[in-house]
Coordinates of C-alpha atoms and ligand atoms in Angstrom, one line a residue:
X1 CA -248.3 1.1 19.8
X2 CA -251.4 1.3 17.8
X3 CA -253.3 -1.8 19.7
X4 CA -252.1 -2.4 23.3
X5 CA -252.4 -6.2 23.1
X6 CA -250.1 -6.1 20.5
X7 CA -246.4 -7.7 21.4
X8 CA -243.5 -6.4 19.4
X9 CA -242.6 -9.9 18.5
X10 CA -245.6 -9.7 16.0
X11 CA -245.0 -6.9 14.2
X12 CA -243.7 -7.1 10.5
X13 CA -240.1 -5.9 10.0
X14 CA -242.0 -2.9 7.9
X15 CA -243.3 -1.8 10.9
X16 CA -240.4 -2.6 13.2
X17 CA -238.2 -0.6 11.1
X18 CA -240.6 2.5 10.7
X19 CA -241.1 2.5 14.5
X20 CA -237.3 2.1 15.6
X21 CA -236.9 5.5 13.5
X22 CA -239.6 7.4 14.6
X23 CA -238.4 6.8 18.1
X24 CA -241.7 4.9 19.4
X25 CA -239.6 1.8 20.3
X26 CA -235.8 1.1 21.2
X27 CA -233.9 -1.5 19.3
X28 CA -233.3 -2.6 23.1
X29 CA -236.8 -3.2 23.9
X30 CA -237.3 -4.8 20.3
X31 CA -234.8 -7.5 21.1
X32 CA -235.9 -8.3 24.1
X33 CA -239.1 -8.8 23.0
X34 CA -237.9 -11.0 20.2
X35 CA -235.4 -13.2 22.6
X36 CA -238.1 -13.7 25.3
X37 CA -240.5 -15.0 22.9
X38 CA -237.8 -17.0 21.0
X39 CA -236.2 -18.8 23.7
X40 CA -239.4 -19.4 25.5
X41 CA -240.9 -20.8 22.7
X42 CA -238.0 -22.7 21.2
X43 CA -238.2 -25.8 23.4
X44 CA -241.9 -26.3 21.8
X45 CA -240.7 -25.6 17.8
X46 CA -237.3 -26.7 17.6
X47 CA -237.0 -23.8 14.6
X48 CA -233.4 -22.4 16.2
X49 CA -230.3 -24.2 16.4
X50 CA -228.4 -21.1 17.8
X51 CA -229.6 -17.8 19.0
X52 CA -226.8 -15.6 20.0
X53 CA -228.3 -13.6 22.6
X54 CA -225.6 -12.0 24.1
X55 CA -224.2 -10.2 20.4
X56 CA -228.1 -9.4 19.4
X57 CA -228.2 -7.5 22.6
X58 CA -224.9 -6.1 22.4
X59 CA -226.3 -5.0 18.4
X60 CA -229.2 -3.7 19.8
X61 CA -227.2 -1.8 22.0
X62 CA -225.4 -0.2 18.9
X63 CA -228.2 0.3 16.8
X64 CA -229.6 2.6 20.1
X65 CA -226.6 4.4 20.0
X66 CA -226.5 4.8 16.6
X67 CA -229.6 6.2 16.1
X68 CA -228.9 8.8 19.3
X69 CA -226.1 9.9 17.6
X70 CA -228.6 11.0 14.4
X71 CA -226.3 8.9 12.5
X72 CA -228.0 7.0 9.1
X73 CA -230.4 4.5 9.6
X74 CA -230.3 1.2 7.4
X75 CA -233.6 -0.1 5.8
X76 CA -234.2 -2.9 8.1
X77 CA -232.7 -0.7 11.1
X78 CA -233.3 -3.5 13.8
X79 CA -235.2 -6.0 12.4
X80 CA -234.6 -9.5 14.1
X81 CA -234.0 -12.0 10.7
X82 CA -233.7 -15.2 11.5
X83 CA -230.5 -17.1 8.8
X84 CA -231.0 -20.9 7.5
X85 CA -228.0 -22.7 8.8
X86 CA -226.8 -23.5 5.3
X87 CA -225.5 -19.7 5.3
X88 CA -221.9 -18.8 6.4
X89 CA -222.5 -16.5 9.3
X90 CA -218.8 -15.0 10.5
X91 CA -218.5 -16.0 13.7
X92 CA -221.8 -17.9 14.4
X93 CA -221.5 -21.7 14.2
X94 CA -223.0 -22.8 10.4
X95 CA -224.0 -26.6 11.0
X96 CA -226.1 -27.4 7.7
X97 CA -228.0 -29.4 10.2
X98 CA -225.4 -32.1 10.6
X99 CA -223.2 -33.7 12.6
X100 CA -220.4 -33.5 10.1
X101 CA -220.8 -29.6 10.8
X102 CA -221.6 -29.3 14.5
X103 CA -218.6 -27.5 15.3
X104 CA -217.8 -25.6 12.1
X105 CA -217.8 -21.6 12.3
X106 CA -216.8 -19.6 9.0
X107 CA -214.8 -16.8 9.4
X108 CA -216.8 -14.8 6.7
X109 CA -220.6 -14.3 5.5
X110 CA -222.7 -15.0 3.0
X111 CA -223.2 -12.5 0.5
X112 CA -226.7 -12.1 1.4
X113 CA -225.7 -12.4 5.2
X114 CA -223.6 -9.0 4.6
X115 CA -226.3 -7.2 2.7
X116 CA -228.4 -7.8 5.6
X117 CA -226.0 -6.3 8.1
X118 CA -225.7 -3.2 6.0
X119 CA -228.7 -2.3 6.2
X120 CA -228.9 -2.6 10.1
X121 CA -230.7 -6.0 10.5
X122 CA -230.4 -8.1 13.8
X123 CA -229.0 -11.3 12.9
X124 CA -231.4 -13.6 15.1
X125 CA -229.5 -16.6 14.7
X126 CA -229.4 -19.6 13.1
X127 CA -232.6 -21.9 12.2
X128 CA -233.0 -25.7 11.5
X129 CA -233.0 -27.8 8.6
X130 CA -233.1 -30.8 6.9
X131 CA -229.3 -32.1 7.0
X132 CA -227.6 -30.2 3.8
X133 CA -231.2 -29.1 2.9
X134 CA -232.1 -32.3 2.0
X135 CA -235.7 -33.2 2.9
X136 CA -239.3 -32.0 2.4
X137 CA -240.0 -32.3 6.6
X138 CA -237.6 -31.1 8.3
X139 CA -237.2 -34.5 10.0
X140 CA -233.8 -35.3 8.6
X141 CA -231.7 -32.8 10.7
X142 CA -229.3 -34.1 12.9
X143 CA -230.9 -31.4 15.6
X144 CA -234.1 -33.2 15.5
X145 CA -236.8 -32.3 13.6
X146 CA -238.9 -28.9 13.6
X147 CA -242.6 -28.8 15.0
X148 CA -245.4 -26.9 13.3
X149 CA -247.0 -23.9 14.9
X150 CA -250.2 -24.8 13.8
X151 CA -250.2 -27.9 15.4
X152 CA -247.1 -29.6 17.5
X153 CA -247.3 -32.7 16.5
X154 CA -247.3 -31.8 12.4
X155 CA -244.3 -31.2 10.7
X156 CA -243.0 -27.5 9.8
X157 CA -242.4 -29.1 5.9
X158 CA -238.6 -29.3 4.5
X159 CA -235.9 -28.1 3.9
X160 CA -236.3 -24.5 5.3
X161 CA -238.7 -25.2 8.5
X162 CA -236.9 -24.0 11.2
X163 CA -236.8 -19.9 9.4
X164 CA -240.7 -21.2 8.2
X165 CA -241.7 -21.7 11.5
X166 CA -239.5 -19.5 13.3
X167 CA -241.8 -16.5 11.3
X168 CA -244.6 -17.8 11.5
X169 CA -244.2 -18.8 15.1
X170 CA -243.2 -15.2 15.8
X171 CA -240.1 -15.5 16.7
X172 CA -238.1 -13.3 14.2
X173 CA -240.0 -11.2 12.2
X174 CA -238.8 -12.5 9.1
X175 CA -235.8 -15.1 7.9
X176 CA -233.8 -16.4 5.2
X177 CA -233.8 -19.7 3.2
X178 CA -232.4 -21.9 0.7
X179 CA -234.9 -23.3 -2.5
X180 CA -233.4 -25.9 -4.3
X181 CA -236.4 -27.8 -5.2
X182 CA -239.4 -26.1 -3.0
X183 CA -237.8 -26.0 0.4
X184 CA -238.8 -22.3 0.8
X185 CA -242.3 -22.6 -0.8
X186 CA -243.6 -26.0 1.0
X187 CA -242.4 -25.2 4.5
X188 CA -243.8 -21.4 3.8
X189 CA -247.4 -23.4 2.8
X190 CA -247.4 -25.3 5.6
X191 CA -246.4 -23.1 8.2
X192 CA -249.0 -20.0 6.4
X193 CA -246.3 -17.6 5.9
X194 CA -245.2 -15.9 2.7
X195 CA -242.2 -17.8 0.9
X196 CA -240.3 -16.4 -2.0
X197 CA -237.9 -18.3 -3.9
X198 CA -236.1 -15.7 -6.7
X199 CA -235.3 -16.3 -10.6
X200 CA -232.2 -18.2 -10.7
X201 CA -229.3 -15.8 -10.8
X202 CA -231.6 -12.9 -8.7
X203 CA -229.5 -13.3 -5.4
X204 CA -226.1 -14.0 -4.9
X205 CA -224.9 -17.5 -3.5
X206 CA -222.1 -16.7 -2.3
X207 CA -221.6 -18.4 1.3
X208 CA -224.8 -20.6 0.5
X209 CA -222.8 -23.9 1.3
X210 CA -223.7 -25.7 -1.9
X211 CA -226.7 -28.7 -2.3
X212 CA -226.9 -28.6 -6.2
X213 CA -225.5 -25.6 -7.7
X214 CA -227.7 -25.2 -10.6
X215 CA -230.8 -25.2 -8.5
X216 CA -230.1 -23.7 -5.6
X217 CA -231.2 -20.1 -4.6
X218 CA -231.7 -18.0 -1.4
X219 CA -235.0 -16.6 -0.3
X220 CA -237.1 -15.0 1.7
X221 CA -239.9 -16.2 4.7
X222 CA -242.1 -13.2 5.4
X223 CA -245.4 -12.8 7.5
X224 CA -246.7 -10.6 4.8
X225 CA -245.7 -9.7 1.1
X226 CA -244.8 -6.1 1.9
X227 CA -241.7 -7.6 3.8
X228 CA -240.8 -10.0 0.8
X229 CA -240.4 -7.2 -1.8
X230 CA -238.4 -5.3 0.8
X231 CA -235.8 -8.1 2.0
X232 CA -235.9 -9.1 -1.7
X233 CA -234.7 -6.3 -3.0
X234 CA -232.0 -6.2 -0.4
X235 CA -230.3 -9.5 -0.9
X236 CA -230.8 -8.9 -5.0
X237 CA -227.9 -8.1 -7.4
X238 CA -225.1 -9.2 -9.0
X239 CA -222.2 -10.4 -7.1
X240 CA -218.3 -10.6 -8.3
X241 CA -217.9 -13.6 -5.9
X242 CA -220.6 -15.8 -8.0
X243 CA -220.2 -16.0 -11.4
X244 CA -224.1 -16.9 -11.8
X245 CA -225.4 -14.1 -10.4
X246 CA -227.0 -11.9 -12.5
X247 CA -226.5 -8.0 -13.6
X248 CA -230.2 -8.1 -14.5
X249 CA -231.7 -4.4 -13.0
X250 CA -233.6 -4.6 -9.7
X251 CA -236.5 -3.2 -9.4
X252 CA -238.2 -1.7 -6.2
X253 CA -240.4 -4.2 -5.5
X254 CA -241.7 -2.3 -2.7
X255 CA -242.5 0.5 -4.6
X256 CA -244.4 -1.2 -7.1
X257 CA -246.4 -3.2 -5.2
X258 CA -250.0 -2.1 -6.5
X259 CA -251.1 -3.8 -9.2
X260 CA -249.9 -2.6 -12.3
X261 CA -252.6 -4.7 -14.7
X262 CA -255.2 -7.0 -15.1
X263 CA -252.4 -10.2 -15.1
X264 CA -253.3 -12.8 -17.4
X265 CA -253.2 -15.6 -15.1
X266 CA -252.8 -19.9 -16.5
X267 CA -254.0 -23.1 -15.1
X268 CA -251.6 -25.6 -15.7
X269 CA -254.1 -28.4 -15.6
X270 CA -251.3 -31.1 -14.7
X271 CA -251.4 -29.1 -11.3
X272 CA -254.9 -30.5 -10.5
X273 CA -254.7 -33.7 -11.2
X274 CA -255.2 -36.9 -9.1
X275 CA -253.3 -36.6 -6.1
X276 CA -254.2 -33.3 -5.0
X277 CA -255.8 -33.4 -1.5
X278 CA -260.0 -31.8 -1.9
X279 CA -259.5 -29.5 1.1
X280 CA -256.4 -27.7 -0.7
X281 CA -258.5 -28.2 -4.4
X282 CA -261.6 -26.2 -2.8
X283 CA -259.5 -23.6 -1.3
X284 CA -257.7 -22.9 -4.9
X285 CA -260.9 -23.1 -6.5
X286 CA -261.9 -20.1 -4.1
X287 CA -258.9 -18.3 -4.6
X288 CA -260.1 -18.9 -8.3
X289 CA -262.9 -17.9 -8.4
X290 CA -262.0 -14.8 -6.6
X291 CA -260.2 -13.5 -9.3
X292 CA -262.3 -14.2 -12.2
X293 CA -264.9 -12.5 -10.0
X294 CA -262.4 -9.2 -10.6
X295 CA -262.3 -9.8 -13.8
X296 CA -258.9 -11.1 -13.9
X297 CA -258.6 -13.9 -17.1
X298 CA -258.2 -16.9 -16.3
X299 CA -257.1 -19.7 -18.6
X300 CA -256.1 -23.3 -18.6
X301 CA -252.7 -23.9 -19.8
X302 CA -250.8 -27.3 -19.8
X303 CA -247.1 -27.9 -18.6
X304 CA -246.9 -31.5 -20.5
X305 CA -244.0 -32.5 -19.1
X306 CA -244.8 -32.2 -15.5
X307 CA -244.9 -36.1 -14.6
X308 CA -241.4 -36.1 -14.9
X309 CA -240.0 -33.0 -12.7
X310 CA -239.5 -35.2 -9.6
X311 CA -237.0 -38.1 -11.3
X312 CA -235.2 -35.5 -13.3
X313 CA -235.1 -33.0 -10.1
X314 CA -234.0 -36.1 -7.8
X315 CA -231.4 -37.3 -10.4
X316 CA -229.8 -33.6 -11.2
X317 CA -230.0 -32.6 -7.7
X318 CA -228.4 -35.7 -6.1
X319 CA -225.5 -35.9 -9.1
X320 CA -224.4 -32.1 -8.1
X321 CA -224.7 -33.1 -4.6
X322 CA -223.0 -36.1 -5.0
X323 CA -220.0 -34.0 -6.2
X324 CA -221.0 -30.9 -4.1
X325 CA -220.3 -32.9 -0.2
X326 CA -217.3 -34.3 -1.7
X327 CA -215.6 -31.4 0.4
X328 CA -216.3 -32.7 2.9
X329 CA -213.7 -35.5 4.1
X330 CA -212.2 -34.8 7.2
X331 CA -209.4 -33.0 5.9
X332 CA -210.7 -29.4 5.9
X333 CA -213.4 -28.9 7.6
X334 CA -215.8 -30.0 10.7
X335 CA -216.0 -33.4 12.5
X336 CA -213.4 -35.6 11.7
X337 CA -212.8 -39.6 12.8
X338 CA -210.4 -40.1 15.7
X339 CA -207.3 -42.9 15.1
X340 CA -207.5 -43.5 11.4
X341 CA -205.4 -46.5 10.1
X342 CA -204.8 -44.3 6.4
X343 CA -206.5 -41.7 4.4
X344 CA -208.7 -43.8 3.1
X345 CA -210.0 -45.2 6.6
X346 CA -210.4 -41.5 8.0
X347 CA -212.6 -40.1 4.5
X348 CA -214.9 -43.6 5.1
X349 CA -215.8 -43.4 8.9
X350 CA -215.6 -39.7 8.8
X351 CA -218.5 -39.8 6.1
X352 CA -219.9 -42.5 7.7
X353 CA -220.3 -41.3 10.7
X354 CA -220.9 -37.9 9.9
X355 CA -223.7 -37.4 7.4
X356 CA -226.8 -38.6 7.9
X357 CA -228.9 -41.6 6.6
X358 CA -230.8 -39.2 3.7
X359 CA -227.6 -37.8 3.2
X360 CA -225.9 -41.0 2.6
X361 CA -228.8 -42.4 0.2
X362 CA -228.6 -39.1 -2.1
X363 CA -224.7 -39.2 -2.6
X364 CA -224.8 -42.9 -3.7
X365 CA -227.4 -42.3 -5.9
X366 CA -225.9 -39.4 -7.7
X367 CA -222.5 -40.8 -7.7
X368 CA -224.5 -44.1 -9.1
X369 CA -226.2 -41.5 -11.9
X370 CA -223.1 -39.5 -13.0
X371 CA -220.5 -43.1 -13.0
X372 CA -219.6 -44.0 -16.7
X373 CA -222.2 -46.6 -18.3
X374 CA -224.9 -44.9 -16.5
X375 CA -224.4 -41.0 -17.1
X376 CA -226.0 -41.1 -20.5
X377 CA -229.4 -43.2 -19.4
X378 CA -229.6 -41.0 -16.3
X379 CA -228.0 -37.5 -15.8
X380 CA -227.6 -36.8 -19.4
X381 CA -231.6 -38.0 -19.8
X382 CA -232.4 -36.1 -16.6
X383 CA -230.7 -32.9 -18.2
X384 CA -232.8 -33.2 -21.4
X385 CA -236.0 -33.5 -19.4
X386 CA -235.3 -30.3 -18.3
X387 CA -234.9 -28.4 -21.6
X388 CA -238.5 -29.8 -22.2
X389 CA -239.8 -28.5 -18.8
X390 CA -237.9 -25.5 -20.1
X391 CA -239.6 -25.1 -22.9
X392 CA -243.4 -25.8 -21.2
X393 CA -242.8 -22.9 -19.2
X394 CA -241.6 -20.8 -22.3
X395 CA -245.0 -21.7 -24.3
X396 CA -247.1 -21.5 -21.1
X397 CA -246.0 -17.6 -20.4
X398 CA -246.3 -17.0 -24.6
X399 CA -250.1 -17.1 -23.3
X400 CA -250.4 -15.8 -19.5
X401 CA -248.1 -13.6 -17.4
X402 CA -248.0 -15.8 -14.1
X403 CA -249.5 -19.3 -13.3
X404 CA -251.3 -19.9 -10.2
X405 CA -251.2 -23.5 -8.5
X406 CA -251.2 -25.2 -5.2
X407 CA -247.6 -25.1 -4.0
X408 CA -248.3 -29.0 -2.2
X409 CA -250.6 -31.8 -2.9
X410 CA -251.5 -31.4 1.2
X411 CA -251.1 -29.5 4.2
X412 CA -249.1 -30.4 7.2
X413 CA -248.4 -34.1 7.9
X414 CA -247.7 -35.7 10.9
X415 CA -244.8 -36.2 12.4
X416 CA -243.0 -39.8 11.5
X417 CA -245.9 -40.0 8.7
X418 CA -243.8 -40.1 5.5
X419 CA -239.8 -41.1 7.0
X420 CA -240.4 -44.7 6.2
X421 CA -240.9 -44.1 3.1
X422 CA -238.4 -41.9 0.7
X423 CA -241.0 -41.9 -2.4
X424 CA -244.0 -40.6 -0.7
X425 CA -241.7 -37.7 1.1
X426 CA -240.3 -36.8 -3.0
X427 CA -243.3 -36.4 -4.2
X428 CA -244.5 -33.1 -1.7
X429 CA -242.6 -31.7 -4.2
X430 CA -244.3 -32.6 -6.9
X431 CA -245.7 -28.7 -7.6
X432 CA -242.3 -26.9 -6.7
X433 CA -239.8 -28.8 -8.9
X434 CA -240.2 -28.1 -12.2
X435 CA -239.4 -24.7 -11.0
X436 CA -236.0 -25.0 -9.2
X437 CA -235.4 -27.2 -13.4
X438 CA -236.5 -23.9 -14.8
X439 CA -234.6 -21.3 -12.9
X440 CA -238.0 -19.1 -12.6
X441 CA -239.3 -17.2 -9.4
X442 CA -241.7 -18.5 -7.5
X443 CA -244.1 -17.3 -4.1
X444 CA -245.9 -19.3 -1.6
X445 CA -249.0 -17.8 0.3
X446 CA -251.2 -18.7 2.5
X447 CA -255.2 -18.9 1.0
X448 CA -257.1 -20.5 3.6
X449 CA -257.5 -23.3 6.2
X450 CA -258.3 -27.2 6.1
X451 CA -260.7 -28.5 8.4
X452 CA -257.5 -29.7 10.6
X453 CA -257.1 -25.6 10.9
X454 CA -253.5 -26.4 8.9
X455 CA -252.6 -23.6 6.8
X456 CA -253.0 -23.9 2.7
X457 CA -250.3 -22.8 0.1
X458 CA -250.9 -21.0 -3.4
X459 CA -248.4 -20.7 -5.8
X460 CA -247.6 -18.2 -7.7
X461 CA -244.7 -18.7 -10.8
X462 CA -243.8 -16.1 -12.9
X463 CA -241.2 -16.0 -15.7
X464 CA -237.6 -15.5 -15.1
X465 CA -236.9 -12.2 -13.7
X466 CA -240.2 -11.0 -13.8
X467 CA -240.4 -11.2 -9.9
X468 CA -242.5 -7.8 -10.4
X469 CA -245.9 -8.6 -11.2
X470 CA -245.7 -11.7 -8.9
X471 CA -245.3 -9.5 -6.0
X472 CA -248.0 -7.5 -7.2
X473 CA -250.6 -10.0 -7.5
X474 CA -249.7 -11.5 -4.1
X475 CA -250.0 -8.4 -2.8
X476 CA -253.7 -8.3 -4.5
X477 CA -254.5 -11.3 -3.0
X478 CA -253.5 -11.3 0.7
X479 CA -255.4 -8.4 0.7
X480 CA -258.8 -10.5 -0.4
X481 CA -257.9 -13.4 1.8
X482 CA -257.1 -11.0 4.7
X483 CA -260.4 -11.1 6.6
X484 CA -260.4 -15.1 5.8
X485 CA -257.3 -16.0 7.3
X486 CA -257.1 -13.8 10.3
X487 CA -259.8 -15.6 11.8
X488 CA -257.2 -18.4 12.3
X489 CA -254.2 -18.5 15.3
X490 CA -251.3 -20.6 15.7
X491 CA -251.1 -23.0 18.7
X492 CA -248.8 -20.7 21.1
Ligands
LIG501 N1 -237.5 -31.5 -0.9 C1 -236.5 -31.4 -1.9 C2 -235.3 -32.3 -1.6 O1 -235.4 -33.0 -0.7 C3 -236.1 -30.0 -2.0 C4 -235.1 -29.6 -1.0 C5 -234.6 -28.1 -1.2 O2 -235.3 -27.4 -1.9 N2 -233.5 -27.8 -0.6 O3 -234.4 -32.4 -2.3

């Protein structure tokens, strides 16, 4: 080990992988390093709902055995990733963070799930979430809510914080998560990890148990960008078993992570507006400055439609979710109520008893925006909204190849701060949206610190498929913020 302080629950999965095959570390030792710090920790984060110790160990065991026997090592050979619970793990209970869930274990995997195990990963186990991923705090899951690793009593930020926190509290060394409308970027921001949400139609969804189809997308938490572009690329492709996935090539993001040009980089000035907390606006401005500095051009670009992202997101993704949990019924799957009088009794108090109260509010509104006399003034608006977001992002990339904003209004909050009231916890998402409406790739990184030592996101959004020179200039950057932010420790 290069420093002798250094635990093996720190390292990147890079460097886990690189040492597990030159011998300087057995998968054994690596798990055990990864489950003592895990469990230990876990009472203080909340970030797992199930770590399967006894089958990691029992993988770890094969992985040793494997590599004895000079057989072909995988690209992540033994790298603990953590797996939102909204993925279908085969044999490992998949409880969306709900009660209607709790006892629910697929018999198959997600698409991305299986990639993973191909190429020799550890499946660490399940991580927490807002209930069906819908939340911006991670307070809405049924499993209690997530703690920041920053600072215990902040939250972790929604819907992905238990894989957010579980990498940034070192507990995996890297996880998977679900984007629909920022929950990869905002919990990556406040948590100061990296958080990559793909172009629409990049990764397969395939096991992904369904929020709003046409915005959802799996992604990546990683404590640097070198381990973005590798578990990227790994979960990327086309897939038979989703018809929206996309036979676009893949490039090696890893490859091609030095910076290829001078990216023009846009301002959308809506993203600065009122609103935007002076801490996180001095810390962009630095981030800013930085680049024009290194003679990067910069230029303010506008996104007019902007103002509207968060009622045509809410409306769009509660309608497809309203349809989306119909599934669920107590018929086929999970909890179901005991002694009904009819079918109609057991789909109400199975329902009612079984989702939660966010849950509840987003299915009657969608149902209340598709239902005929309301479709056209709502969903149908909503959807036209979203051409014209659509088409800002078109025009904005006509001028610049990536924009560059905050990916919150604010760092970490406190827990309990925002639950009271719905409106103030929809619009954290007021920067990652418009996004998700798109279908475009996005990356949160961490650019500095508030004076409450909480971590601070920058956003990165580049156009659709052009995941490439996103990676590139986040790999630019950490490398100038490096110094900055290693100056600063989480709380255990
Ligand atoms: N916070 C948003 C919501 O509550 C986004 C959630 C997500 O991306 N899954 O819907």
């Amino acid at each position: 080990m290069s420093n002798p302080k250094e635990h093996l629950y720190q390292k990147t999965a890079f460097d886990l992988v690189s040492g597990f095959k030159n011998k300087q570390w057995k998968a054994a030792e690596i798990a055990e390093s990864f489950l003592n710090r895990a469990l230990d920790t876990n009472k203080k984060l909340n970030s797992f709902i199930c770590i399967p110790h006894e089958s990691i160990l029992d993988h770890a065991t094969l992985l040793d055995e494997k590599r004895n026997s000079n057989e072909d090592l995988g690209s992540l050979a033994c790298s603990p990733i953590a797996i939102k619970d909204i993925l279908c793990t085969s044999g490992i209970s998949t409880t969306c963070g709900s009660k209607i869930l709790q006892n629910f274990t697929p018999y198959y995997d997600a698409t991305v799930v299986e990639k993973l195990k191909d190429k020799d990963a550890l499946i660490f186990g399940k991580t927490n979430l807002d209930e069906f991923a819908m939340g911006s705090s991670n307070e809405n899951s049924f499993f209690g809510p997530v703690r920041n690793p920053w600072n215990l009593d902040c939250v972790a930020g929604g819907s992905s914080g238990g894989s957010a926190a579980a990498v940034a509290g070192q507990q995996c060394a890297a996880s998977l998560g679900s984007d629909t409308g920022g929950s990869i970027r905002l919990p990556a921001s406040f948590c100061g990890v990296v958080g990559v949400k793909p172009s629409y139609g990049r990764v397969s969804r395939f096991g992904l148990i369904a929020f709003a189809s046409s915005l959802d997308q799996v992604g990546v938490f990683t404590k640097d960008v070198r381990d973005s572009a590798l578990l990227l690329r790994i979960i990327s492709g086309q897939d038979s078993k989703d018809s929206t996935s996309s036979s676009n090539f893949v490039p090696h993001f890893l490859d091609s992570l030095s910076i290829k040009k001078k990216w023009r980089i846009g301002l959308p000035k809506e993203y600065f507006q009122q609103g935007l907390d002076s801490e996180v606006r001095q810390a962009l401005s630095q981030s800013i400055s930085l680049l024009g500095k290194n003679k990067f051009e910069i230029e303010e670009v506008s996104l007019p439609h902007s103002d509207l992202s968060i009622a045509a997101y809410y409306l769009i993704a509660t309608g497809e979710a309203s349809s989306n949990l119909s599934r669920f019924d107590g018929v086929r799957y999970g909890y179901r109520a005991s002694n009904p009088k009819n079918l109609n009794d057991l789909y109400k108090r199975t329902r009612s008893d079984g989702f939660g109260y966010e849950v509840k509010r987003r299915i009657m509104l969608g149902t209340f925006a598709l239902s005929s006399g309301y479709y056209d003034a709502y969903y149908k608006k909503a959807s036209q909204v979203r051409t014209l977001i659509i088409q800002d992002f078109q025009k904005a990339f006509e001028k610049v190849d990536l924009l560059l904003t905050p990916t919150a209004p604010f760092t970490a909050f406190k827990i309990g701060e925002k639950t009271k009231d719905p409106i103030q916890m929809y619009l954290t998402d007021i920067y990652t949206t418009a996004v998700n409406l798109a279908g475009l790739p996005a990356l949160s990184m961490p650019c500095g610190f508030d004076s409450k030592k909480l971590p601070i996101g920058l956003q990165l959004i580049a156009p659709r498929f052009e995941e490439e020179r996103m990676f590139q200039m986040a790999h630019y950057l950490e490398k100038e913020f490096h110094v900055q932010n290693s100056k600063h420790h989480i709380v255990l």
